[in-house]
PDB file of C-alpha atoms in Angstrom:
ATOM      1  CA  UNK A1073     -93.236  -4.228  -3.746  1.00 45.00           C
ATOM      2  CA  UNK A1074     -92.703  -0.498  -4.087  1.00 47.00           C
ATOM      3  CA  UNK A1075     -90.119   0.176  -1.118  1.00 45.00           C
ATOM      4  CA  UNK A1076     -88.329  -2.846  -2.611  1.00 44.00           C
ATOM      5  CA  UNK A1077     -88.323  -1.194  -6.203  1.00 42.00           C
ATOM      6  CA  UNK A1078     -86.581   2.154  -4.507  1.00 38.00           C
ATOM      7  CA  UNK A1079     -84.471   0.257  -2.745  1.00 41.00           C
ATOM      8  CA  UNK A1080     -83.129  -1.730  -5.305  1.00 46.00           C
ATOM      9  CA  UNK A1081     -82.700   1.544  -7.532  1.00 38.00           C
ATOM     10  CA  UNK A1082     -81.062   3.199  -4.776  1.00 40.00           C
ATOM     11  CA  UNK A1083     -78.440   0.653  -4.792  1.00 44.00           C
ATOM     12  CA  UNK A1084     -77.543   0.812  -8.208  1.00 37.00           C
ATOM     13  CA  UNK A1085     -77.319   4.194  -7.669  1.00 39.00           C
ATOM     14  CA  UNK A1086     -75.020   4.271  -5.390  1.00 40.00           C
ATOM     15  CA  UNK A1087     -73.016   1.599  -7.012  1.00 40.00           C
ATOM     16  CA  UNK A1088     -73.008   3.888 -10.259  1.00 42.00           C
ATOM     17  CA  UNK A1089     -72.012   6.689  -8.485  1.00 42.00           C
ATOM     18  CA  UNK A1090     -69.125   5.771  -6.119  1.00 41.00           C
ATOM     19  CA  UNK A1091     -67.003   3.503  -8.704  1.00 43.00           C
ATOM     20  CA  UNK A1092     -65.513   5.976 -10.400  1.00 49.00           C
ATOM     21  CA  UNK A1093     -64.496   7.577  -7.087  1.00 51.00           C
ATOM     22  CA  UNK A1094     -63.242   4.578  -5.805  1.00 65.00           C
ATOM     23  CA  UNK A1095     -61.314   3.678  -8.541  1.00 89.00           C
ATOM     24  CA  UNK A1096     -57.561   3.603  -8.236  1.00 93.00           C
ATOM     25  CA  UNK A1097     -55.214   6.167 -10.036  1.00 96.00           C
ATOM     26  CA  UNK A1098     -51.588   5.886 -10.964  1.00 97.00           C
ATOM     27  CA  UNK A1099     -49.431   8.575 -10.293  1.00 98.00           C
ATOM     28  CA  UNK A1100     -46.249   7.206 -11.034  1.00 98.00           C
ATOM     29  CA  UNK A1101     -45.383   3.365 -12.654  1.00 98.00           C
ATOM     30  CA  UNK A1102     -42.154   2.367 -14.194  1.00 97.00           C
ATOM     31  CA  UNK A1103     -40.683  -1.124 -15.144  1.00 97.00           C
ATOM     32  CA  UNK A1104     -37.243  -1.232 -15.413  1.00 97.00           C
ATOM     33  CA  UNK A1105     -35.184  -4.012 -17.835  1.00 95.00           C
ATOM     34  CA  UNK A1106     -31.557  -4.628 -16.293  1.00 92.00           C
ATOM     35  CA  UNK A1107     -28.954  -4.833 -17.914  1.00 90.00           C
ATOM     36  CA  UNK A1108     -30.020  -3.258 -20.901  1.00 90.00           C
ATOM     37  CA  UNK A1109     -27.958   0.458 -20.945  1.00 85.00           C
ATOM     38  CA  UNK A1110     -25.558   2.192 -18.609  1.00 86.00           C
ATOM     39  CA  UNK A1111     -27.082   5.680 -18.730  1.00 93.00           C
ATOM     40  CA  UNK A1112     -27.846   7.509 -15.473  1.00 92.00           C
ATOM     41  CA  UNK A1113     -31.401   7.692 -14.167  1.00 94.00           C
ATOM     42  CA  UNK A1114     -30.688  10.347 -12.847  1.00 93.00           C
ATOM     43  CA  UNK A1115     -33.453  13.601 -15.348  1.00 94.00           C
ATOM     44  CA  UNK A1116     -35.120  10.409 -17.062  1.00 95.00           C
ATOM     45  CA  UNK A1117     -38.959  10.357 -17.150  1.00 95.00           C
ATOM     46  CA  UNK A1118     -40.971   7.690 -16.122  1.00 95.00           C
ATOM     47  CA  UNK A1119     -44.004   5.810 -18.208  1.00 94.00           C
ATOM     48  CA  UNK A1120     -46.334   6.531 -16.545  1.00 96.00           C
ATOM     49  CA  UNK A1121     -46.187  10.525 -14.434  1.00 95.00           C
ATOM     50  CA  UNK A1122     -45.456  13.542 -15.004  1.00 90.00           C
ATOM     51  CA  UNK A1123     -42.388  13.737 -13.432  1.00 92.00           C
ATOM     52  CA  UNK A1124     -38.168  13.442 -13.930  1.00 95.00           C
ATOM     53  CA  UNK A1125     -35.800  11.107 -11.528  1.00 96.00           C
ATOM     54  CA  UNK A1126     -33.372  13.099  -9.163  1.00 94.00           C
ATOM     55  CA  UNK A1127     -31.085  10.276  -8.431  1.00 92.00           C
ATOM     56  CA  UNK A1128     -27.032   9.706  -7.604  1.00 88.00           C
ATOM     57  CA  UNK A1129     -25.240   8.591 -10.287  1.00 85.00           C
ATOM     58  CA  UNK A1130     -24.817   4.881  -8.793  1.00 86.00           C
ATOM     59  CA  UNK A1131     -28.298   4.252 -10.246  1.00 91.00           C
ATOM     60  CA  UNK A1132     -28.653   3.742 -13.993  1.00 93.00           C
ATOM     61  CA  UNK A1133     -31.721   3.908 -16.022  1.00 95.00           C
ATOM     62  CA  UNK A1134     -32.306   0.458 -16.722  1.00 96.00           C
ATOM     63  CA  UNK A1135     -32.916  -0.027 -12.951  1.00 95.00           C
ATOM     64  CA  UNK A1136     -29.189  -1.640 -12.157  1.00 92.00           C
ATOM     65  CA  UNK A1137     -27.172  -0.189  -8.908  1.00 86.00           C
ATOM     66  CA  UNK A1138     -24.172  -1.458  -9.185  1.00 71.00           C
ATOM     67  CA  UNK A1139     -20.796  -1.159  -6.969  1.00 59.00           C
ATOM     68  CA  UNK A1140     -22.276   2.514  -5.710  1.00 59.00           C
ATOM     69  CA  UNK A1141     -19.264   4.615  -4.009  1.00 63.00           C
ATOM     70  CA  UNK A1142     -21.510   5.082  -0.716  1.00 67.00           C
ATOM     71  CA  UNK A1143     -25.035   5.597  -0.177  1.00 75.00           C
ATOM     72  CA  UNK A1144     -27.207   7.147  -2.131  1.00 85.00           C
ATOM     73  CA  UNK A1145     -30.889   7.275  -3.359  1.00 90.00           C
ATOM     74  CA  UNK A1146     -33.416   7.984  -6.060  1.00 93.00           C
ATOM     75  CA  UNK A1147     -36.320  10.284  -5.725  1.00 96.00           C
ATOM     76  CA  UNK A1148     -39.994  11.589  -7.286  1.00 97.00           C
ATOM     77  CA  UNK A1149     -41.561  14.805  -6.703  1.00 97.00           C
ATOM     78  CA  UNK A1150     -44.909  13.946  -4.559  1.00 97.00           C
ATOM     79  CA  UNK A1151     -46.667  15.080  -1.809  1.00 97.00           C
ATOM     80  CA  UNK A1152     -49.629  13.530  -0.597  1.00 98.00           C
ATOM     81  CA  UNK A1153     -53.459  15.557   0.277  1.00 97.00           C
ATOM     82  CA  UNK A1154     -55.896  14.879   3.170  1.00 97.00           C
ATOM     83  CA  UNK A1155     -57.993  11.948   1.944  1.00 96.00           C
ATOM     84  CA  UNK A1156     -56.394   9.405   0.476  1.00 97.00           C
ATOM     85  CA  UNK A1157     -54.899   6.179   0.725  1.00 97.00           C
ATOM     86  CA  UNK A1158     -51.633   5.712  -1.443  1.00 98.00           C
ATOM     87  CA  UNK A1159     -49.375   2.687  -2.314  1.00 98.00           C
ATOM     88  CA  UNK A1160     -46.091   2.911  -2.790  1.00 98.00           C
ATOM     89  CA  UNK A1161     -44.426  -0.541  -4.321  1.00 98.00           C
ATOM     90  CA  UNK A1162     -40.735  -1.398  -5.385  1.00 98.00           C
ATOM     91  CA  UNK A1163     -39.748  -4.600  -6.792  1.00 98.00           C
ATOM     92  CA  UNK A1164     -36.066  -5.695  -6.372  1.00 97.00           C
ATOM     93  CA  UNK A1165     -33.791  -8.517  -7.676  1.00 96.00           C
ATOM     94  CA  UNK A1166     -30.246  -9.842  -7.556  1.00 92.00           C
ATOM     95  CA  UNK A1167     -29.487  -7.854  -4.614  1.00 90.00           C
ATOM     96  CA  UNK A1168     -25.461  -9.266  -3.612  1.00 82.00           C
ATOM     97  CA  UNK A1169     -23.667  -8.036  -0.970  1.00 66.00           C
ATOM     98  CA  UNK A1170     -21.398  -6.826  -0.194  1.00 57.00           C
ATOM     99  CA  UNK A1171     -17.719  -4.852  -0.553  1.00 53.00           C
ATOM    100  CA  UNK A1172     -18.796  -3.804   3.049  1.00 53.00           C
ATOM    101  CA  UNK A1173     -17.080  -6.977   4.836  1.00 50.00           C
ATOM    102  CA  UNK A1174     -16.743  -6.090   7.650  1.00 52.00           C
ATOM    103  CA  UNK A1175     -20.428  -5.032   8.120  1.00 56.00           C
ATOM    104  CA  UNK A1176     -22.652  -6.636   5.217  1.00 54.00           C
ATOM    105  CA  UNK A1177     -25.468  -6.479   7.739  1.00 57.00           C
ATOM    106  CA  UNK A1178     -25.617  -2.514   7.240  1.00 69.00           C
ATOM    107  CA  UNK A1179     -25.925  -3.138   3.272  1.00 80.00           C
ATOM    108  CA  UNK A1180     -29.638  -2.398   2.412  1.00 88.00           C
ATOM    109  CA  UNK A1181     -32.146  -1.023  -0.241  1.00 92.00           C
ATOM    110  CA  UNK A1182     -34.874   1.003   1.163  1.00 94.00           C
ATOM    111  CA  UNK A1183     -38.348   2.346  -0.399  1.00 98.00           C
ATOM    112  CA  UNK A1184     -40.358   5.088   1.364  1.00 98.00           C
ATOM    113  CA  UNK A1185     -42.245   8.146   1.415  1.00 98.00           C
ATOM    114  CA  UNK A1186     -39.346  11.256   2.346  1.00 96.00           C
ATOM    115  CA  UNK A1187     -38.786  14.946   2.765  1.00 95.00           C
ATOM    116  CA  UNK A1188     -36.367  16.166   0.351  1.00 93.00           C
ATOM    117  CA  UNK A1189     -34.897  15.258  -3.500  1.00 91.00           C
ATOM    118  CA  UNK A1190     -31.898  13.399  -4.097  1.00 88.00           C
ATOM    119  CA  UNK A1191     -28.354  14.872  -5.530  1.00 78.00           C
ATOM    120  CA  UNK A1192     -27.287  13.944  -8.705  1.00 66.00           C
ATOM    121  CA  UNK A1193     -24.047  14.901  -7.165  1.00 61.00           C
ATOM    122  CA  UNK A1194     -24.372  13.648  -3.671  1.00 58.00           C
ATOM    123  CA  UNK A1195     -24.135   9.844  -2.358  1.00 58.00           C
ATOM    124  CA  UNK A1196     -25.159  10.956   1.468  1.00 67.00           C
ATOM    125  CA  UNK A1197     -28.518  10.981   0.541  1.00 81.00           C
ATOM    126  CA  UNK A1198     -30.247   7.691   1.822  1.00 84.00           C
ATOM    127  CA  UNK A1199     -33.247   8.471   4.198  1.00 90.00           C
ATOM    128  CA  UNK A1200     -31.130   9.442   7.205  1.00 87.00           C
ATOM    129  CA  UNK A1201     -30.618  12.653   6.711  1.00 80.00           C
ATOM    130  CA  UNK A1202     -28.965  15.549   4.914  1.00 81.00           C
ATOM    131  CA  UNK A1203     -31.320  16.393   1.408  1.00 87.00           C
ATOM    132  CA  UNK A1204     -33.267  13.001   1.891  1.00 92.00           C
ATOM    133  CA  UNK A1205     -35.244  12.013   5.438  1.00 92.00           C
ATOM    134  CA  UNK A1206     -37.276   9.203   5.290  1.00 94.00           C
ATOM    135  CA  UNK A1207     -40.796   9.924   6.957  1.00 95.00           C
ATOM    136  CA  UNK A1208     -42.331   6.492   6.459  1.00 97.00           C
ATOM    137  CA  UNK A1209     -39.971   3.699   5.139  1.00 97.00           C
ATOM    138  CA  UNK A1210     -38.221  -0.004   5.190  1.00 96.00           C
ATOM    139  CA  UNK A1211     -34.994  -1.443   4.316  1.00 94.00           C
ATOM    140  CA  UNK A1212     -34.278  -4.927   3.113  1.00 94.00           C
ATOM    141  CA  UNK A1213     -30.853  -6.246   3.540  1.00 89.00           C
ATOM    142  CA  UNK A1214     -28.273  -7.543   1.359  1.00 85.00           C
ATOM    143  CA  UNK A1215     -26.682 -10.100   4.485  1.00 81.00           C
ATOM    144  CA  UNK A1216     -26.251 -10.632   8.163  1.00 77.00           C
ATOM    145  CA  UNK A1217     -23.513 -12.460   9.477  1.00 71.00           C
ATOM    146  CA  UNK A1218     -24.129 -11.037  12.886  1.00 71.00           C
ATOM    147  CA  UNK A1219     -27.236 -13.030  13.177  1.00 72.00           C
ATOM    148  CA  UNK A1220     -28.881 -10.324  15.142  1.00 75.00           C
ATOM    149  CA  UNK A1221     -30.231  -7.977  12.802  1.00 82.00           C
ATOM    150  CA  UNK A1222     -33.928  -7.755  10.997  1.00 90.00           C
ATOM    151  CA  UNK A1223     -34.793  -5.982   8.360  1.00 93.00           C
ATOM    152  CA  UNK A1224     -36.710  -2.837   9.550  1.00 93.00           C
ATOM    153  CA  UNK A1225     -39.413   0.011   9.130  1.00 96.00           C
ATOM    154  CA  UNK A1226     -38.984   3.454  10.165  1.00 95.00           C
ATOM    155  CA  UNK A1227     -40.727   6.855  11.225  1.00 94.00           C
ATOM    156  CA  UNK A1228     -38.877  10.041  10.709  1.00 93.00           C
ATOM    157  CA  UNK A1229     -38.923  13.141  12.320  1.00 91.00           C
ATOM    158  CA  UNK A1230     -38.440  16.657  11.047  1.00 90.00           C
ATOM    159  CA  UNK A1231     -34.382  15.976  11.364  1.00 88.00           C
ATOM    160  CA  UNK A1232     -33.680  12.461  11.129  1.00 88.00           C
ATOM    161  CA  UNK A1233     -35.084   9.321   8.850  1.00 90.00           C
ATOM    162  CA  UNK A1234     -34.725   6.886  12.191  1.00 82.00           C
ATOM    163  CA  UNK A1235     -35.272   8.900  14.867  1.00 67.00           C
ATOM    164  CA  UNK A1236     -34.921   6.556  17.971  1.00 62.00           C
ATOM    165  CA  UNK A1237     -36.289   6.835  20.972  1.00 59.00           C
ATOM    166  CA  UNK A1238     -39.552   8.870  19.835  1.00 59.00           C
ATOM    167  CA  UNK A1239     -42.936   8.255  20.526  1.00 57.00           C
ATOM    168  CA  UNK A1240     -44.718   6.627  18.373  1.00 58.00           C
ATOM    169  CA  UNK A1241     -41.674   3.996  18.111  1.00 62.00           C
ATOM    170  CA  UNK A1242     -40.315   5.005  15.608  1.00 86.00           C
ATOM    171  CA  UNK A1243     -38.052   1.940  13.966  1.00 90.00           C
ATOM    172  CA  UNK A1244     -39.284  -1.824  14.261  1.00 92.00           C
ATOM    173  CA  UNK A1245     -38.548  -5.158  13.054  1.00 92.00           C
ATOM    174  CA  UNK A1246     -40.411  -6.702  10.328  1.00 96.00           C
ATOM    175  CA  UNK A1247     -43.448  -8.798  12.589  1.00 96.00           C
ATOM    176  CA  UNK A1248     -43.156 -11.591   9.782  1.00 97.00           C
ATOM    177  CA  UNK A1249     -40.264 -13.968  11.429  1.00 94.00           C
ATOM    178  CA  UNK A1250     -39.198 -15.300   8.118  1.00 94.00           C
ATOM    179  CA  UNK A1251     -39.453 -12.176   6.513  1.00 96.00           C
ATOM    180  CA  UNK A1252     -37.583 -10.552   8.756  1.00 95.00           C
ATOM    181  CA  UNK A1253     -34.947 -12.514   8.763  1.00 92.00           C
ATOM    182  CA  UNK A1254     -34.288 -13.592   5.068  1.00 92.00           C
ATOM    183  CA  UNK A1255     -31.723 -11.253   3.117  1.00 90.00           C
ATOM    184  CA  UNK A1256     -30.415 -10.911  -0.457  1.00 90.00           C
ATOM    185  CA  UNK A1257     -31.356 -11.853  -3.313  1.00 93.00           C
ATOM    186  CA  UNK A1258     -35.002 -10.377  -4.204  1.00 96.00           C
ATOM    187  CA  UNK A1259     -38.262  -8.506  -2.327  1.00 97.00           C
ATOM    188  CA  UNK A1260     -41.251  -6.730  -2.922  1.00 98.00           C
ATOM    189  CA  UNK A1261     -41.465  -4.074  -0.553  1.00 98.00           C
ATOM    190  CA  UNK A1262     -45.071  -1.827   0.022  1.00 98.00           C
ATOM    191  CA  UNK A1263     -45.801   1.128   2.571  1.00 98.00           C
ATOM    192  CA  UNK A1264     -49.475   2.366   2.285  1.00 98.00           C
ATOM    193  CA  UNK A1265     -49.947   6.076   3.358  1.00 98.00           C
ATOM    194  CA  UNK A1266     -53.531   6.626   4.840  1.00 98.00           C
ATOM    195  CA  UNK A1267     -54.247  10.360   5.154  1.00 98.00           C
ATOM    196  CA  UNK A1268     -58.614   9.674   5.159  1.00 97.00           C
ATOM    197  CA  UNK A1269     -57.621  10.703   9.065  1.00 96.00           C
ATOM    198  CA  UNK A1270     -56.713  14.353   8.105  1.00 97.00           C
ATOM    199  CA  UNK A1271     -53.763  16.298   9.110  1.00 97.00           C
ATOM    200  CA  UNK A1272     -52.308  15.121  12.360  1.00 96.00           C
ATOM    201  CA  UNK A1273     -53.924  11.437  11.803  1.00 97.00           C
ATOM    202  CA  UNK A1274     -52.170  10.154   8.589  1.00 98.00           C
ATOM    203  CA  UNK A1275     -50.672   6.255   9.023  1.00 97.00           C
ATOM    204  CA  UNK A1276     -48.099   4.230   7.658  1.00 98.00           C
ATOM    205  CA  UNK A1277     -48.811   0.286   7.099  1.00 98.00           C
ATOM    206  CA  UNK A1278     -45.716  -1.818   6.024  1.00 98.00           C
ATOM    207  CA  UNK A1279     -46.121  -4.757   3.754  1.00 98.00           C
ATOM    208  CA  UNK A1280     -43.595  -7.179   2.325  1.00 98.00           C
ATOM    209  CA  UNK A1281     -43.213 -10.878   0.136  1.00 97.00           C
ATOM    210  CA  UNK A1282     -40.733 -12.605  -1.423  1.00 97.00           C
ATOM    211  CA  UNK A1283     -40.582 -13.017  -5.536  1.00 95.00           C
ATOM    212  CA  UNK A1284     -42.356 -16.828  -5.079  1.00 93.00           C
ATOM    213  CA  UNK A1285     -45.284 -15.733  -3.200  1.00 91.00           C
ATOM    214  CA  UNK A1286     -48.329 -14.667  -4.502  1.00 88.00           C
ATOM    215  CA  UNK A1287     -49.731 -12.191  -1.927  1.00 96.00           C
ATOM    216  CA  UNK A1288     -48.066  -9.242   0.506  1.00 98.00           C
ATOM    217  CA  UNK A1289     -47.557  -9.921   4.161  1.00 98.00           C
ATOM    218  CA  UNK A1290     -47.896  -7.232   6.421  1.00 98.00           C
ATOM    219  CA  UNK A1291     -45.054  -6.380   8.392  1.00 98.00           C
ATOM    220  CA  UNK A1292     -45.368  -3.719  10.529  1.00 97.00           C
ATOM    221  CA  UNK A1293     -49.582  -2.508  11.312  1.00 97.00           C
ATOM    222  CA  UNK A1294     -50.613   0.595  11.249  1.00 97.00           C
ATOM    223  CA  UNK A1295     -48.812   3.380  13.062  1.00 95.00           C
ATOM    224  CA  UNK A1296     -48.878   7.359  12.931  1.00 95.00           C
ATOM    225  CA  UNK A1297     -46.393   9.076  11.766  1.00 95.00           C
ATOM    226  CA  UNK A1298     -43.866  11.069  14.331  1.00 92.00           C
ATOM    227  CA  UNK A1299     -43.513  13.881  10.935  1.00 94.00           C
ATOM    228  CA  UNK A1300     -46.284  14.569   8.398  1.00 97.00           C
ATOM    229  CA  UNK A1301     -44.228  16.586   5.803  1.00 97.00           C
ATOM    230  CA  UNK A1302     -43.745  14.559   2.554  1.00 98.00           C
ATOM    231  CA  UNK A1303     -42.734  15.811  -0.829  1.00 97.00           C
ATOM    232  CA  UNK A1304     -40.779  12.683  -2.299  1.00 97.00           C
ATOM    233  CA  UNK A1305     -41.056   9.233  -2.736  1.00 98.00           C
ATOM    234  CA  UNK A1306     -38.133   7.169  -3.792  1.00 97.00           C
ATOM    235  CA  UNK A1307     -35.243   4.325  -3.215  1.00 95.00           C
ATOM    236  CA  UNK A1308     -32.367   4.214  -1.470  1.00 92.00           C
ATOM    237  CA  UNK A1309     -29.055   2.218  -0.953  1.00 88.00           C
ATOM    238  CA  UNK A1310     -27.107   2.227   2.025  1.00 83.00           C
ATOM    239  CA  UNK A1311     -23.781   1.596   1.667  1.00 73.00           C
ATOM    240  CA  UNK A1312     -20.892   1.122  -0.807  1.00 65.00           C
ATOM    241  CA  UNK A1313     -20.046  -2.342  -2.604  1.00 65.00           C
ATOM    242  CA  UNK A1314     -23.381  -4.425  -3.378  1.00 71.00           C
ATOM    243  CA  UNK A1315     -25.421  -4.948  -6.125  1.00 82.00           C
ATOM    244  CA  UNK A1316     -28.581  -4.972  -6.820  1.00 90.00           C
ATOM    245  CA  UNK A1317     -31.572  -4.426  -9.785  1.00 94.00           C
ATOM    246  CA  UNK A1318     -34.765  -1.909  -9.125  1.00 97.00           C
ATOM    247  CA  UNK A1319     -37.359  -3.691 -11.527  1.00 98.00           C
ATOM    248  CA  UNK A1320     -40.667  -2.343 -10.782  1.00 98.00           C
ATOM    249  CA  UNK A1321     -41.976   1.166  -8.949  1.00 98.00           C
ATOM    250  CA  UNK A1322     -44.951   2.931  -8.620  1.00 98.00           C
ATOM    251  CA  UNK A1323     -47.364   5.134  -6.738  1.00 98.00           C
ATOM    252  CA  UNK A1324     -51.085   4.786  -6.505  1.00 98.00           C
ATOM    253  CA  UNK A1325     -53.715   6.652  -4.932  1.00 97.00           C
ATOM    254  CA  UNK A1326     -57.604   5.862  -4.231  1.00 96.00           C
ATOM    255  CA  UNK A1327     -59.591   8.694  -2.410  1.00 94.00           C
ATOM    256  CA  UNK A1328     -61.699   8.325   0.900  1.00 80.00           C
ATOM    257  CA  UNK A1329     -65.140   6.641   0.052  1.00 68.00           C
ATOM    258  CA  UNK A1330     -66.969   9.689   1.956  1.00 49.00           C
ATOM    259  CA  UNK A1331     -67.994  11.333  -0.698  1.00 39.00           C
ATOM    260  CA  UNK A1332     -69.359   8.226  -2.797  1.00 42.00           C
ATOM    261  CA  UNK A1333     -71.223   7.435   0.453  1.00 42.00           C
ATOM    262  CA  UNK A1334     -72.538  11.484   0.312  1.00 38.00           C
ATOM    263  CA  UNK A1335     -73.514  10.494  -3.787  1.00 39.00           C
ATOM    264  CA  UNK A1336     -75.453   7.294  -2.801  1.00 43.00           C
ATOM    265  CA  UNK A1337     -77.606   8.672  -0.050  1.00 39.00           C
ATOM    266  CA  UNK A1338     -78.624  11.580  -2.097  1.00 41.00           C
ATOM    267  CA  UNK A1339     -79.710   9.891  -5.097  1.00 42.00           C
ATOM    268  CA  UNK A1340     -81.541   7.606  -2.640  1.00 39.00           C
ATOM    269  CA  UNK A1341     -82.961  10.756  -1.195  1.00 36.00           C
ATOM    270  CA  UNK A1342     -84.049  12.041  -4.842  1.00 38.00           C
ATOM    271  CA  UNK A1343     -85.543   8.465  -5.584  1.00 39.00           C
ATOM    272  CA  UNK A1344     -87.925   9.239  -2.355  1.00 42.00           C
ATOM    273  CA  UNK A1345     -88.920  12.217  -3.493  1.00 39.00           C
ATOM    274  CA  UNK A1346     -89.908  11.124  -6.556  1.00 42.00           C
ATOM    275  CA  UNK A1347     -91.932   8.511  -5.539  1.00 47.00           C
TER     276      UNK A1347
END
């Protein structure tokens, strides 16, 4: 009975011990209420982080976008460590297009993890390039008349948000058929950073669902990034002319489980000794 007795210590141990590790922290969270103010977002802090909005002045602080003059985006001051996995989740509603007729298809809202902070001043900003380049992101559109288009996930490089051509692929369709191809109106959009790998190895996982379903559909696996340099996380719009309501964002981070693992064997180890 005594090997059972250390046993069953051990594991409590190790249970005690690696829960609060495990155990996931909010960096940023913010629920927005549409429709409630026009005042910019743009130096407003969020509920939960210490940290301001950089954003162009087509989004307002109650989370609306509405008839922007061109594209433009919203951004956070982050950037991620070795060893973690983080979760970055948007939640949008009553996205319309579009001004844009003659390309509605090119209308989109995009969340990601990016290099650079928005302009207040600047509507070029939109995870292509100039201030803001999208490093591991998706867009969800507002239309497509073409009937050709998908909505999409992207790897940047050091220079450009959609790099083409690069290896690993760097832009590809939403793997969900229906997801893919359903635009406008609302989505829940998710991109997981993994960086337990260590510089070099960090991974992007894509993960999408519309407001009626209860669980997140992955939509693009996991896939290493072509450009490791992150200091933002944030929104973006594309184009001029559509509408559309941010309602939910945040950031979460939960470390590597090595060094729980480390705790557990070594109060194991001291439970040995004592006996």
């Amino acid at each position: 009975m005594q090997p059972a007795k250390i046993l069953s210590l051990a594991a409590i141990a190790i249970l005690s011990v690696s829960a609060p590790v495990h155990a996931t922290t909010v960096i940023y969270e913010q629920s927005f209420t549409p429709g409630s103010g026009t005042a910019a977002l743009n130096g407003t802090s969020l509920t939960t982080g210490a940290s301001n909005w950089v954003a162009a002045a087509a989004f307002e602080a109650d989370g609306d976008f509405n008839e922007p003059t061109a594209g433009s985006s919203a951004t956070l001051s982050f950037a991620p460590s070795d060893g973690f996995v983080y979760t970055l989740d948007a939640s949008i509603r009553n996205l319309t297009a579009t001004v844009n007729v003659g390309a509605p298809e090119n209308d989109w809202v995009a969340l990601g993890f990016a290099k650079g902070q928005s302009s207040a001043t600047s509507n070029s900003d939109r995870f292509i390039n100039n201030n803001v380049i999208g490093k591991a992101w998706m867009l969800f559109r507002g239309a497509d008349t073409t009937g050709t288009l998908d909505n999409f996930t992207h790897l940047g490089s050091a220079t450009s948000g959609n790099n083409s051509g690069a290896v690993p692929s760097t832009s590809a369709a939403w793997t969900d058929a229906t997801l893919a191809t359903t635009y406008g109106g609302g989505i829940d959009m998710r991109v997981v950073l993994d960086t337990t790998g260590g510089t070099g190895n960090w991974t992007a996982t894509w993960f999408a669902k519309l407001p009626a379903s209860g669980t997140f559909t992955e939509v693009r696996g996991a896939t290493a990034l072509a450009n490791e340099d992150i200091n933002s996380v944030g929104v973006a719009i594309s184009n001029p002319g559509f509408d559309g309501d941010l309602t939910y964002f945040s950031l979460t981070s939960i470390p590597e489980p090595t060094a729980a693992l480390l705790g557990g064997l070594g109060a194991l180890l001291l439970l040995r000794r004592r006996r």
